[in-house]
Structure formats: structure tokens, C-alpha cells
mmCIF file of N, CA and C in Angstrom:
data_model
loop_
_atom_site.group_PDB
_atom_site.id
_atom_site.type_symbol
_atom_site.label_atom_id
_atom_site.label_comp_id
_atom_site.label_asym_id
_atom_site.label_seq_id
_atom_site.Cartn_x
_atom_site.Cartn_y
_atom_site.Cartn_z
ATOM 1 N N MET A 1 9.279 -44.419 -14.543
ATOM 2 C CA MET A 1 9.884 -43.669 -13.456
ATOM 3 C C MET A 1 10.421 -42.348 -14.023
ATOM 4 N N PRO A 2 10.082 -41.195 -13.388
ATOM 5 C CA PRO A 2 10.541 -39.904 -13.894
ATOM 6 C C PRO A 2 12.049 -39.757 -13.729
ATOM 7 N N ALA A 3 12.642 -38.985 -14.643
ATOM 8 C CA ALA A 3 14.080 -38.741 -14.581
ATOM 9 C C ALA A 3 14.400 -37.859 -13.375
ATOM 10 N N ALA A 4 15.624 -37.993 -12.891
ATOM 11 C CA ALA A 4 16.071 -37.159 -11.775
ATOM 12 C C ALA A 4 16.109 -35.699 -12.216
ATOM 13 N N PRO A 5 15.807 -34.780 -11.308
ATOM 14 C CA PRO A 5 15.861 -33.359 -11.679
ATOM 15 C C PRO A 5 17.260 -32.959 -12.137
ATOM 16 N N LEU A 6 17.294 -32.029 -13.056
ATOM 17 C CA LEU A 6 18.535 -31.538 -13.644
ATOM 18 C C LEU A 6 18.861 -30.176 -13.060
ATOM 19 N N GLU A 7 20.119 -29.998 -12.605
ATOM 20 C CA GLU A 7 20.554 -28.664 -12.193
ATOM 21 C C GLU A 7 20.840 -27.897 -13.476
ATOM 22 N N LEU A 8 19.959 -26.989 -13.824
ATOM 23 C CA LEU A 8 19.989 -26.339 -15.126
ATOM 24 C C LEU A 8 21.074 -25.262 -15.187
ATOM 25 N N PRO A 9 22.076 -25.420 -16.067
ATOM 26 C CA PRO A 9 23.099 -24.391 -16.220
ATOM 27 C C PRO A 9 22.446 -23.074 -16.666
ATOM 28 N N GLY A 10 22.867 -21.979 -16.060
ATOM 29 C CA GLY A 10 22.320 -20.669 -16.395
ATOM 30 C C GLY A 10 21.206 -20.223 -15.474
ATOM 31 N N LEU A 11 20.621 -21.142 -14.744
ATOM 32 C CA LEU A 11 19.616 -20.776 -13.752
ATOM 33 C C LEU A 11 20.381 -20.557 -12.448
ATOM 34 N N ARG A 12 20.243 -19.365 -11.856
ATOM 35 C CA ARG A 12 21.045 -19.068 -10.666
ATOM 36 C C ARG A 12 20.276 -18.178 -9.702
ATOM 37 N N VAL A 13 20.687 -18.240 -8.440
ATOM 38 C CA VAL A 13 20.065 -17.462 -7.371
ATOM 39 C C VAL A 13 21.126 -16.564 -6.754
ATOM 40 N N GLU A 14 20.757 -15.307 -6.519
ATOM 41 C CA GLU A 14 21.651 -14.369 -5.843
ATOM 42 C C GLU A 14 20.984 -13.849 -4.579
ATOM 43 N N LEU A 15 21.771 -13.749 -3.521
ATOM 44 C CA LEU A 15 21.331 -13.063 -2.311
ATOM 45 C C LEU A 15 21.637 -11.585 -2.538
ATOM 46 N N ASP A 16 20.598 -10.774 -2.690
ATOM 47 C CA ASP A 16 20.780 -9.353 -2.975
ATOM 48 C C ASP A 16 21.070 -8.545 -1.710
ATOM 49 N N LYS A 17 20.386 -8.910 -0.626
ATOM 50 C CA LYS A 17 20.537 -8.141 0.603
ATOM 51 C C LYS A 17 20.052 -9.001 1.762
ATOM 52 N N LEU A 18 20.676 -8.791 2.922
ATOM 53 C CA LEU A 18 20.276 -9.468 4.149
ATOM 54 C C LEU A 18 20.171 -8.400 5.226
ATOM 55 N N VAL A 19 18.997 -8.288 5.844
ATOM 56 C CA VAL A 19 18.747 -7.249 6.848
ATOM 57 C C VAL A 19 18.464 -7.929 8.181
ATOM 58 N N TYR A 20 19.084 -7.397 9.239
ATOM 59 C CA TYR A 20 18.881 -7.925 10.591
ATOM 60 C C TYR A 20 17.967 -6.995 11.377
ATOM 61 N N ARG A 21 17.093 -7.591 12.172
ATOM 62 C CA ARG A 21 16.215 -6.822 13.057
ATOM 63 C C ARG A 21 16.098 -7.564 14.376
ATOM 64 N N HIS A 22 16.148 -6.828 15.477
ATOM 65 C CA HIS A 22 16.057 -7.448 16.804
ATOM 66 C C HIS A 22 14.799 -6.985 17.526
ATOM 67 N N GLY A 23 14.133 -7.943 18.160
ATOM 68 C CA GLY A 23 13.027 -7.661 19.062
ATOM 69 C C GLY A 23 11.796 -7.067 18.419
ATOM 70 N N GLY A 24 10.968 -6.517 19.281
ATOM 71 C CA GLY A 24 9.714 -5.940 18.830
ATOM 72 C C GLY A 24 8.550 -6.844 19.174
ATOM 73 N N ASP A 25 7.355 -6.290 19.100
ATOM 74 C CA ASP A 25 6.139 -7.032 19.445
ATOM 75 C C ASP A 25 5.848 -8.174 18.484
ATOM 76 N N GLU A 26 6.346 -8.083 17.238
ATOM 77 C CA GLU A 26 6.036 -9.100 16.229
ATOM 78 C C GLU A 26 6.871 -10.372 16.377
ATOM 79 N N LEU A 27 7.954 -10.298 17.145
ATOM 80 C CA LEU A 27 8.858 -11.446 17.255
ATOM 81 C C LEU A 27 8.647 -12.178 18.578
ATOM 82 N N PRO A 28 8.662 -13.509 18.533
ATOM 83 C CA PRO A 28 8.484 -14.264 19.774
ATOM 84 C C PRO A 28 9.687 -14.057 20.702
ATOM 85 N N PRO A 29 9.462 -13.990 22.010
ATOM 86 C CA PRO A 29 10.573 -13.743 22.948
ATOM 87 C C PRO A 29 11.667 -14.806 22.878
ATOM 88 N N ASP A 30 11.308 -16.045 22.518
ATOM 89 C CA ASP A 30 12.329 -17.098 22.444
ATOM 90 C C ASP A 30 13.078 -17.095 21.107
ATOM 91 N N ARG A 31 12.648 -16.267 20.156
ATOM 92 C CA ARG A 31 13.335 -16.118 18.863
ATOM 93 C C ARG A 31 13.307 -14.635 18.466
ATOM 94 N N PRO A 32 14.096 -13.820 19.168
ATOM 95 C CA PRO A 32 13.988 -12.367 18.980
ATOM 96 C C PRO A 32 14.792 -11.799 17.812
ATOM 97 N N HIS A 33 15.420 -12.653 17.015
ATOM 98 C CA HIS A 33 16.274 -12.178 15.924
ATOM 99 C C HIS A 33 15.624 -12.496 14.579
ATOM 100 N N ALA A 34 15.375 -11.460 13.792
ATOM 101 C CA ALA A 34 14.768 -11.644 12.473
ATOM 102 C C ALA A 34 15.788 -11.292 11.399
ATOM 103 N N PHE A 35 15.839 -12.128 10.375
ATOM 104 C CA PHE A 35 16.686 -11.882 9.217
ATOM 105 C C PHE A 35 15.779 -11.820 7.993
ATOM 106 N N ILE A 36 15.777 -10.683 7.333
ATOM 107 C CA ILE A 36 14.987 -10.508 6.114
ATOM 108 C C ILE A 36 15.953 -10.649 4.949
ATOM 109 N N TYR A 37 15.667 -11.592 4.061
ATOM 110 C CA TYR A 37 16.566 -11.813 2.931
ATOM 111 C C TYR A 37 15.852 -11.471 1.631
ATOM 112 N N TYR A 38 16.625 -10.893 0.724
ATOM 113 C CA TYR A 38 16.139 -10.486 -0.592
ATOM 114 C C TYR A 38 16.892 -11.326 -1.623
ATOM 115 N N LEU A 39 16.167 -12.096 -2.415
ATOM 116 C CA LEU A 39 16.763 -12.991 -3.403
ATOM 117 C C LEU A 39 16.285 -12.647 -4.808
ATOM 118 N N THR A 40 17.143 -12.926 -5.783
ATOM 119 C CA THR A 40 16.745 -12.843 -7.188
ATOM 120 C C THR A 40 17.131 -14.143 -7.865
ATOM 121 N N ILE A 41 16.170 -14.726 -8.592
ATOM 122 C CA ILE A 41 16.410 -15.931 -9.387
ATOM 123 C C ILE A 41 16.539 -15.464 -10.830
ATOM 124 N N HIS A 42 17.695 -15.720 -11.428
ATOM 125 C CA HIS A 42 17.984 -15.299 -12.800
ATOM 126 C C HIS A 42 17.895 -16.503 -13.731
ATOM 127 N N ASN A 43 17.245 -16.319 -14.873
ATOM 128 C CA ASN A 43 17.227 -17.377 -15.879
ATOM 129 C C ASN A 43 18.116 -16.952 -17.053
ATOM 130 N N ASP A 44 19.366 -17.356 -16.994
ATOM 131 C CA ASP A 44 20.303 -17.136 -18.093
ATOM 132 C C ASP A 44 20.449 -18.414 -18.922
ATOM 133 N N ALA A 45 19.521 -19.342 -18.735
ATOM 134 C CA ALA A 45 19.521 -20.601 -19.490
ATOM 135 C C ALA A 45 18.910 -20.362 -20.871
ATOM 136 N N ASP A 46 18.897 -21.410 -21.673
ATOM 137 C CA ASP A 46 18.399 -21.311 -23.054
ATOM 138 C C ASP A 46 16.938 -21.735 -23.181
ATOM 139 N N ARG A 47 16.220 -21.839 -22.058
ATOM 140 C CA ARG A 47 14.827 -22.298 -22.105
ATOM 141 C C ARG A 47 14.009 -21.647 -20.999
ATOM 142 N N THR A 48 12.718 -21.620 -21.195
ATOM 143 C CA THR A 48 11.795 -21.075 -20.195
ATOM 144 C C THR A 48 11.647 -22.075 -19.059
ATOM 145 N N VAL A 49 11.573 -21.545 -17.849
ATOM 146 C CA VAL A 49 11.462 -22.370 -16.641
ATOM 147 C C VAL A 49 10.298 -21.853 -15.798
ATOM 148 N N THR A 50 9.511 -22.771 -15.268
ATOM 149 C CA THR A 50 8.468 -22.427 -14.300
ATOM 150 C C THR A 50 8.881 -22.998 -12.957
ATOM 151 N N LEU A 51 9.025 -22.124 -11.964
ATOM 152 C CA LEU A 51 9.431 -22.559 -10.623
ATOM 153 C C LEU A 51 8.196 -22.926 -9.821
ATOM 154 N N LEU A 52 8.213 -24.114 -9.245
ATOM 155 C CA LEU A 52 7.030 -24.659 -8.585
ATOM 156 C C LEU A 52 7.128 -24.694 -7.065
ATOM 157 N N GLY A 53 8.344 -24.660 -6.514
ATOM 158 C CA GLY A 53 8.467 -24.779 -5.069
ATOM 159 C C GLY A 53 9.891 -24.622 -4.606
ATOM 160 N N ARG A 54 10.070 -24.876 -3.296
ATOM 161 C CA ARG A 54 11.385 -24.678 -2.710
ATOM 162 C C ARG A 54 11.626 -25.643 -1.569
ATOM 163 N N LYS A 55 12.916 -25.745 -1.229
ATOM 164 C CA LYS A 55 13.346 -26.494 -0.052
ATOM 165 C C LYS A 55 14.461 -25.690 0.597
ATOM 166 N N TRP A 56 14.226 -25.292 1.824
ATOM 167 C CA TRP A 56 15.213 -24.555 2.605
ATOM 168 C C TRP A 56 15.694 -25.446 3.745
ATOM 169 N N VAL A 57 16.972 -25.360 4.045
ATOM 170 C CA VAL A 57 17.533 -26.047 5.202
ATOM 171 C C VAL A 57 18.220 -24.978 6.045
ATOM 172 N N VAL A 58 17.787 -24.871 7.309
ATOM 173 C CA VAL A 58 18.364 -23.902 8.245
ATOM 174 C C VAL A 58 19.051 -24.706 9.339
ATOM 175 N N GLU A 59 20.363 -24.559 9.437
ATOM 176 C CA GLU A 59 21.149 -25.269 10.448
ATOM 177 C C GLU A 59 21.580 -24.263 11.505
ATOM 178 N N HIS A 60 20.963 -24.356 12.677
ATOM 179 C CA HIS A 60 21.222 -23.418 13.766
ATOM 180 C C HIS A 60 22.485 -23.824 14.526
ATOM 181 N N ASP A 61 23.140 -22.826 15.104
ATOM 182 C CA ASP A 61 24.363 -23.084 15.863
ATOM 183 C C ASP A 61 24.127 -23.920 17.113
ATOM 184 N N ASP A 62 22.880 -24.001 17.575
ATOM 185 C CA ASP A 62 22.599 -24.824 18.754
ATOM 186 C C ASP A 62 22.411 -26.305 18.383
ATOM 187 N N GLY A 63 22.630 -26.639 17.100
ATOM 188 C CA GLY A 63 22.534 -28.025 16.654
ATOM 189 C C GLY A 63 21.188 -28.414 16.072
ATOM 190 N N THR A 64 20.192 -27.554 16.187
ATOM 191 C CA THR A 64 18.885 -27.874 15.616
ATOM 192 C C THR A 64 18.897 -27.586 14.117
ATOM 193 N N ARG A 65 18.052 -28.298 13.429
ATOM 194 C CA ARG A 65 17.955 -28.167 11.970
ATOM 195 C C ARG A 65 16.483 -28.051 11.593
ATOM 196 N N LEU A 66 16.178 -27.094 10.735
ATOM 197 C CA LEU A 66 14.816 -26.878 10.279
ATOM 198 C C LEU A 66 14.795 -27.045 8.765
ATOM 199 N N VAL A 67 13.925 -27.920 8.275
ATOM 200 C CA VAL A 67 13.774 -28.126 6.838
ATOM 201 C C VAL A 67 12.384 -27.635 6.451
ATOM 202 N N ILE A 68 12.353 -26.734 5.469
ATOM 203 C CA ILE A 68 11.102 -26.150 5.020
ATOM 204 C C ILE A 68 10.934 -26.499 3.544
ATOM 205 N N GLU A 69 9.891 -27.243 3.222
ATOM 206 C CA GLU A 69 9.611 -27.620 1.840
ATOM 207 C C GLU A 69 8.183 -27.228 1.524
ATOM 208 N N GLY A 70 7.969 -26.841 0.274
ATOM 209 C CA GLY A 70 6.607 -26.531 -0.079
ATOM 210 C C GLY A 70 6.453 -26.072 -1.504
ATOM 211 N N ASP A 71 5.203 -26.013 -1.896
ATOM 212 C CA ASP A 71 4.858 -25.535 -3.232
ATOM 213 C C ASP A 71 4.887 -24.016 -3.245
ATOM 214 N N ARG A 72 5.189 -23.485 -4.404
ATOM 215 C CA ARG A 72 5.183 -22.048 -4.669
ATOM 216 C C ARG A 72 6.353 -21.331 -3.995
ATOM 217 N N ILE A 73 6.563 -20.093 -4.422
ATOM 218 C CA ILE A 73 7.586 -19.223 -3.852
ATOM 219 C C ILE A 73 6.867 -17.940 -3.492
ATOM 220 N N VAL A 74 6.776 -17.660 -2.216
ATOM 221 C CA VAL A 74 5.960 -16.568 -1.679
ATOM 222 C C VAL A 74 4.598 -16.487 -2.379
ATOM 223 N N GLY A 75 3.963 -17.646 -2.531
ATOM 224 C CA GLY A 75 2.631 -17.700 -3.108
ATOM 225 C C GLY A 75 2.559 -17.666 -4.624
ATOM 226 N N GLU A 76 3.698 -17.681 -5.289
ATOM 227 C CA GLU A 76 3.723 -17.579 -6.749
ATOM 228 C C GLU A 76 4.437 -18.775 -7.380
ATOM 229 N N THR A 77 4.150 -18.985 -8.658
ATOM 230 C CA THR A 77 4.883 -19.957 -9.476
ATOM 231 C C THR A 77 5.466 -19.186 -10.664
ATOM 232 N N PRO A 78 6.600 -18.521 -10.436
ATOM 233 C CA PRO A 78 7.151 -17.663 -11.487
ATOM 234 C C PRO A 78 7.529 -18.434 -12.743
ATOM 235 N N ARG A 79 7.190 -17.850 -13.881
ATOM 236 C CA ARG A 79 7.568 -18.402 -15.195
ATOM 237 C C ARG A 79 8.604 -17.448 -15.769
ATOM 238 N N LEU A 80 9.822 -17.963 -15.982
ATOM 239 C CA LEU A 80 10.942 -17.130 -16.412
ATOM 240 C C LEU A 80 11.438 -17.554 -17.786
ATOM 241 N N ALA A 81 11.260 -16.697 -18.763
ATOM 242 C CA ALA A 81 11.845 -16.924 -20.085
ATOM 243 C C ALA A 81 13.333 -16.614 -19.996
ATOM 244 N N PRO A 82 14.129 -17.064 -20.962
ATOM 245 C CA PRO A 82 15.552 -16.738 -20.948
ATOM 246 C C PRO A 82 15.752 -15.226 -20.828
ATOM 247 N N GLY A 83 16.650 -14.843 -19.918
ATOM 248 C CA GLY A 83 16.952 -13.436 -19.684
ATOM 249 C C GLY A 83 16.082 -12.772 -18.628
ATOM 250 N N GLU A 84 15.034 -13.442 -18.155
ATOM 251 C CA GLU A 84 14.168 -12.852 -17.143
ATOM 252 C C GLU A 84 14.636 -13.235 -15.740
ATOM 253 N N HIS A 85 14.097 -12.525 -14.755
ATOM 254 C CA HIS A 85 14.425 -12.825 -13.363
ATOM 255 C C HIS A 85 13.181 -12.614 -12.493
ATOM 256 N N PHE A 86 13.253 -13.146 -11.284
ATOM 257 C CA PHE A 86 12.183 -13.024 -10.301
ATOM 258 C C PHE A 86 12.828 -12.662 -8.972
ATOM 259 N N SER A 87 12.390 -11.549 -8.381
ATOM 260 C CA SER A 87 12.938 -11.104 -7.098
ATOM 261 C C SER A 87 11.849 -11.147 -6.036
ATOM 262 N N TYR A 88 12.254 -11.469 -4.814
ATOM 263 C CA TYR A 88 11.312 -11.463 -3.706
ATOM 264 C C TYR A 88 12.083 -11.361 -2.402
ATOM 265 N N ASN A 89 11.342 -11.142 -1.321
ATOM 266 C CA ASN A 89 11.967 -11.183 -0.009
ATOM 267 C C ASN A 89 11.096 -11.990 0.938
ATOM 268 N N SER A 90 11.752 -12.544 1.951
ATOM 269 C CA SER A 90 11.079 -13.295 2.997
ATOM 270 C C SER A 90 11.940 -13.157 4.250
ATOM 271 N N TYR A 91 11.653 -13.941 5.277
ATOM 272 C CA TYR A 91 12.407 -13.786 6.522
ATOM 273 C C TYR A 91 12.480 -15.097 7.290
ATOM 274 N N HIS A 92 13.382 -15.108 8.281
ATOM 275 C CA HIS A 92 13.514 -16.228 9.207
ATOM 276 C C HIS A 92 13.771 -15.635 10.583
ATOM 277 N N VAL A 93 13.094 -16.162 11.606
ATOM 278 C CA VAL A 93 13.348 -15.728 12.978
ATOM 279 C C VAL A 93 14.070 -16.840 13.718
ATOM 280 N N THR A 94 14.966 -16.445 14.609
ATOM 281 C CA THR A 94 15.821 -17.423 15.264
ATOM 282 C C THR A 94 16.263 -16.929 16.634
ATOM 283 N N ALA A 95 16.796 -17.852 17.427
ATOM 284 C CA ALA A 95 17.396 -17.515 18.715
ATOM 285 C C ALA A 95 18.920 -17.548 18.625
ATOM 286 N N THR A 96 19.457 -18.188 17.582
ATOM 287 C CA THR A 96 20.903 -18.366 17.457
ATOM 288 C C THR A 96 21.350 -18.063 16.030
ATOM 289 N N ASP A 97 22.656 -17.968 15.866
ATOM 290 C CA ASP A 97 23.210 -17.878 14.515
ATOM 291 C C ASP A 97 22.822 -19.132 13.737
ATOM 292 N N ALA A 98 22.831 -19.030 12.417
ATOM 293 C CA ALA A 98 22.456 -20.183 11.590
ATOM 294 C C ALA A 98 23.090 -20.057 10.208
ATOM 295 N N ARG A 99 23.076 -21.157 9.479
ATOM 296 C CA ARG A 99 23.453 -21.187 8.057
ATOM 297 C C ARG A 99 22.246 -21.684 7.297
ATOM 298 N N VAL A 100 22.026 -21.103 6.119
ATOM 299 C CA VAL A 100 20.865 -21.430 5.303
ATOM 300 C C VAL A 100 21.337 -21.879 3.925
ATOM 301 N N HIS A 101 20.710 -22.907 3.393
ATOM 302 C CA HIS A 101 20.939 -23.318 2.003
ATOM 303 C C HIS A 101 19.700 -24.051 1.526
ATOM 304 N N GLY A 102 19.670 -24.369 0.266
ATOM 305 C CA GLY A 102 18.507 -25.068 -0.255
ATOM 306 C C GLY A 102 18.436 -24.991 -1.763
ATOM 307 N N SER A 103 17.213 -25.089 -2.293
ATOM 308 C CA SER A 103 17.036 -25.062 -3.744
ATOM 309 C C SER A 103 15.592 -24.706 -4.090
ATOM 310 N N PHE A 104 15.432 -24.245 -5.323
ATOM 311 C CA PHE A 104 14.121 -24.063 -5.926
ATOM 312 C C PHE A 104 13.984 -25.138 -6.991
ATOM 313 N N HIS A 105 12.772 -25.644 -7.183
ATOM 314 C CA HIS A 105 12.569 -26.669 -8.205
ATOM 315 C C HIS A 105 11.413 -26.274 -9.110
ATOM 316 N N GLY A 106 11.433 -26.831 -10.306
ATOM 317 C CA GLY A 106 10.376 -26.534 -11.263
ATOM 318 C C GLY A 106 10.491 -27.411 -12.487
ATOM 319 N N VAL A 107 9.929 -26.930 -13.597
ATOM 320 C CA VAL A 107 9.983 -27.656 -14.869
ATOM 321 C C VAL A 107 10.389 -26.682 -15.969
ATOM 322 N N ASP A 108 11.081 -27.215 -16.965
ATOM 323 C CA ASP A 108 11.411 -26.364 -18.111
ATOM 324 C C ASP A 108 10.318 -26.501 -19.164
ATOM 325 N N GLU A 109 10.454 -25.776 -20.260
ATOM 326 C CA GLU A 109 9.415 -25.746 -21.297
ATOM 327 C C GLU A 109 9.206 -27.091 -21.980
ATOM 328 N N PHE A 110 10.134 -28.032 -21.782
ATOM 329 C CA PHE A 110 10.017 -29.357 -22.378
ATOM 330 C C PHE A 110 9.461 -30.382 -21.387
ATOM 331 N N GLY A 111 9.150 -29.935 -20.166
ATOM 332 C CA GLY A 111 8.598 -30.828 -19.149
ATOM 333 C C GLY A 111 9.637 -31.501 -18.283
ATOM 334 N N ALA A 112 10.923 -31.187 -18.491
ATOM 335 C CA ALA A 112 11.980 -31.780 -17.664
ATOM 336 C C ALA A 112 11.991 -31.109 -16.289
ATOM 337 N N HIS A 113 12.192 -31.910 -15.250
ATOM 338 C CA HIS A 113 12.277 -31.390 -13.894
ATOM 339 C C HIS A 113 13.661 -30.770 -13.695
ATOM 340 N N VAL A 114 13.683 -29.541 -13.206
ATOM 341 C CA VAL A 114 14.934 -28.804 -13.012
ATOM 342 C C VAL A 114 14.978 -28.235 -11.600
ATOM 343 N N PHE A 115 16.193 -27.877 -11.175
ATOM 344 C CA PHE A 115 16.335 -27.184 -9.898
ATOM 345 C C PHE A 115 17.522 -26.238 -9.971
ATOM 346 N N VAL A 116 17.538 -25.308 -9.022
ATOM 347 C CA VAL A 116 18.654 -24.372 -8.881
ATOM 348 C C VAL A 116 18.963 -24.265 -7.395
ATOM 349 N N ARG A 117 20.239 -24.328 -7.069
ATOM 350 C CA ARG A 117 20.651 -24.245 -5.663
ATOM 351 C C ARG A 117 20.605 -22.801 -5.168
ATOM 352 N N ILE A 118 20.212 -22.667 -3.926
ATOM 353 C CA ILE A 118 20.290 -21.386 -3.235
ATOM 354 C C ILE A 118 21.663 -21.355 -2.575
ATOM 355 N N PRO A 119 22.495 -20.368 -2.901
ATOM 356 C CA PRO A 119 23.818 -20.354 -2.277
ATOM 357 C C PRO A 119 23.697 -20.228 -0.761
ATOM 358 N N SER A 120 24.552 -20.930 -0.062
ATOM 359 C CA SER A 120 24.556 -20.899 1.389
ATOM 360 C C SER A 120 24.877 -19.487 1.879
ATOM 361 N N PHE A 121 24.160 -19.060 2.910
ATOM 362 C CA PHE A 121 24.505 -17.784 3.535
ATOM 363 C C PHE A 121 24.281 -17.879 5.037
ATOM 364 N N ALA A 122 24.981 -17.002 5.769
ATOM 365 C CA ALA A 122 24.959 -17.034 7.225
ATOM 366 C C ALA A 122 23.965 -16.030 7.777
ATOM 367 N N LEU A 123 23.296 -16.425 8.838
ATOM 368 C CA LEU A 123 22.457 -15.539 9.632
ATOM 369 C C LEU A 123 23.233 -15.316 10.929
ATOM 370 N N GLU A 124 23.963 -14.220 10.991
ATOM 371 C CA GLU A 124 24.834 -13.952 12.137
ATOM 372 C C GLU A 124 24.276 -12.802 12.953
ATOM 373 N N ILE A 125 23.977 -13.088 14.201
ATOM 374 C CA ILE A 125 23.437 -12.082 15.106
ATOM 375 C C ILE A 125 24.567 -11.110 15.440
ATOM 376 N N PRO A 126 24.347 -9.814 15.234
ATOM 377 C CA PRO A 126 25.407 -8.846 15.563
ATOM 378 C C PRO A 126 25.745 -8.901 17.053
ATOM 379 N N ARG A 127 27.002 -8.854 17.345
ATOM 380 C CA ARG A 127 27.476 -8.861 18.728
ATOM 381 C C ARG A 127 27.864 -7.443 19.107
ATOM 382 N N CYS A 128 27.280 -6.959 20.161
ATOM 383 C CA CYS A 128 27.621 -5.614 20.636
ATOM 384 C C CYS A 128 28.867 -5.704 21.497
ATOM 385 N N GLU A 129 29.785 -4.815 21.217
ATOM 386 C CA GLU A 129 30.975 -4.763 22.057
ATOM 387 C C GLU A 129 30.631 -3.987 23.318
ATOM 388 N N PRO A 130 31.156 -4.438 24.478
ATOM 389 C CA PRO A 130 30.886 -3.682 25.703
ATOM 390 C C PRO A 130 31.531 -2.306 25.606
ATOM 391 N N PRO A 131 30.938 -1.314 26.262
ATOM 392 C CA PRO A 131 31.533 0.018 26.203
ATOM 393 C C PRO A 131 32.941 0.006 26.790
ATOM 394 N N ARG A 132 33.777 0.792 26.187
ATOM 395 C CA ARG A 132 35.162 0.865 26.672
ATOM 396 C C ARG A 132 35.227 1.789 27.876
ATOM 397 N N ALA A 133 36.012 1.378 28.838
ATOM 398 C CA ALA A 133 36.211 2.225 30.013
ATOM 399 C C ALA A 133 37.139 3.368 29.632
ATOM 400 N N PRO A 134 36.919 4.530 30.239
ATOM 401 C CA PRO A 134 37.827 5.645 29.913
ATOM 402 C C PRO A 134 39.226 5.311 30.425
ATOM 403 N N PRO A 135 40.240 5.889 29.796
ATOM 404 C CA PRO A 135 41.612 5.604 30.250
ATOM 405 C C PRO A 135 41.818 6.083 31.688
ATOM 406 N N LEU A 136 42.635 5.348 32.403
ATOM 407 C CA LEU A 136 42.942 5.725 33.794
ATOM 408 C C LEU A 136 43.866 6.925 33.783
ATOM 409 N N ARG A 137 43.599 7.853 34.679
ATOM 410 C CA ARG A 137 44.467 9.029 34.813
ATOM 411 C C ARG A 137 45.402 8.778 35.988
ATOM 412 N N ALA A 138 46.593 9.181 35.800
ATOM 413 C CA ALA A 138 47.556 9.051 36.884
ATOM 414 C C ALA A 138 47.168 10.033 38.002
ATOM 415 N N ALA A 139 47.250 9.541 39.221
ATOM 416 C CA ALA A 139 46.941 10.405 40.372
ATOM 417 C C ALA A 139 48.061 11.413 40.543
ATOM 418 N N LEU A 140 47.693 12.642 40.865
ATOM 419 C CA LEU A 140 48.700 13.683 41.064
ATOM 420 C C LEU A 140 49.048 13.839 42.503
#
């Protein structure tokens, strides 16, 4: 039986940027909010790591939950020696606010299964404030 994956100290994920976009022909009408996220996976560990896949969990404010698991990271299996990093961007479309978390998994140079957690981050749809009414003038 294989050993349980190890959360490798020094392997870490940073959310570099989160961009919001609303509407457009590319987005489905029932999910008009797009969030583009930019992540960097840093290998500050003492060994080379090959990342093989990911698991994302998206918990929407309407109570629905989406779990996305699969091989590769944007079509790649990055190999990171100590001190190297891998950056990429992807997106999620939604109808409601959501929270995202998950992990990347892979193997180290010794064949041990490792993973790194993706820090939780919020997908918050910007709320437009209604225009303010001009101040009332006293009647003369």
C-alpha cells in the first residue's frame, strides 16, 4: 500500500492577482461573472518536485459545491528544482460569490507522493452602489 501524500515543507502557492470580468459574449448568461486568477507555485523545498495534477473545491454562496480534479496543470506537468517556480493563470465563471481552495499533487525526486495546499481565496462579485441623489434644496 502506498504511503499517504506528504505536505512538503517549502512547497507553497501564492495568489498573485485576481481579476474580475462581467458579461460579454464568451460568458454564459446564467454565469456572467468571470474571475481570472494568477498563481505561482514556489519550490523552496530541498528536493525537486514534479507536479502531476490538481484538486479545486469551489463553494458557492448559493450552497452548491464544485469539485474539479484532474491530471496536469493547464496542460503541463511542471518539474521544479529547489528555488524554481511555476506561474500560470486560469479562470472560473459563476453566478454567485464563492470561496476556492484545493491542492496540487505530485512526486518528489525520491518517488514520494507530495502535495501543496492552494490558499483559500474569495471570488466576490463587485457590488455597485446606487447613484446618490443630489441634496435637497430648501424652497425659497
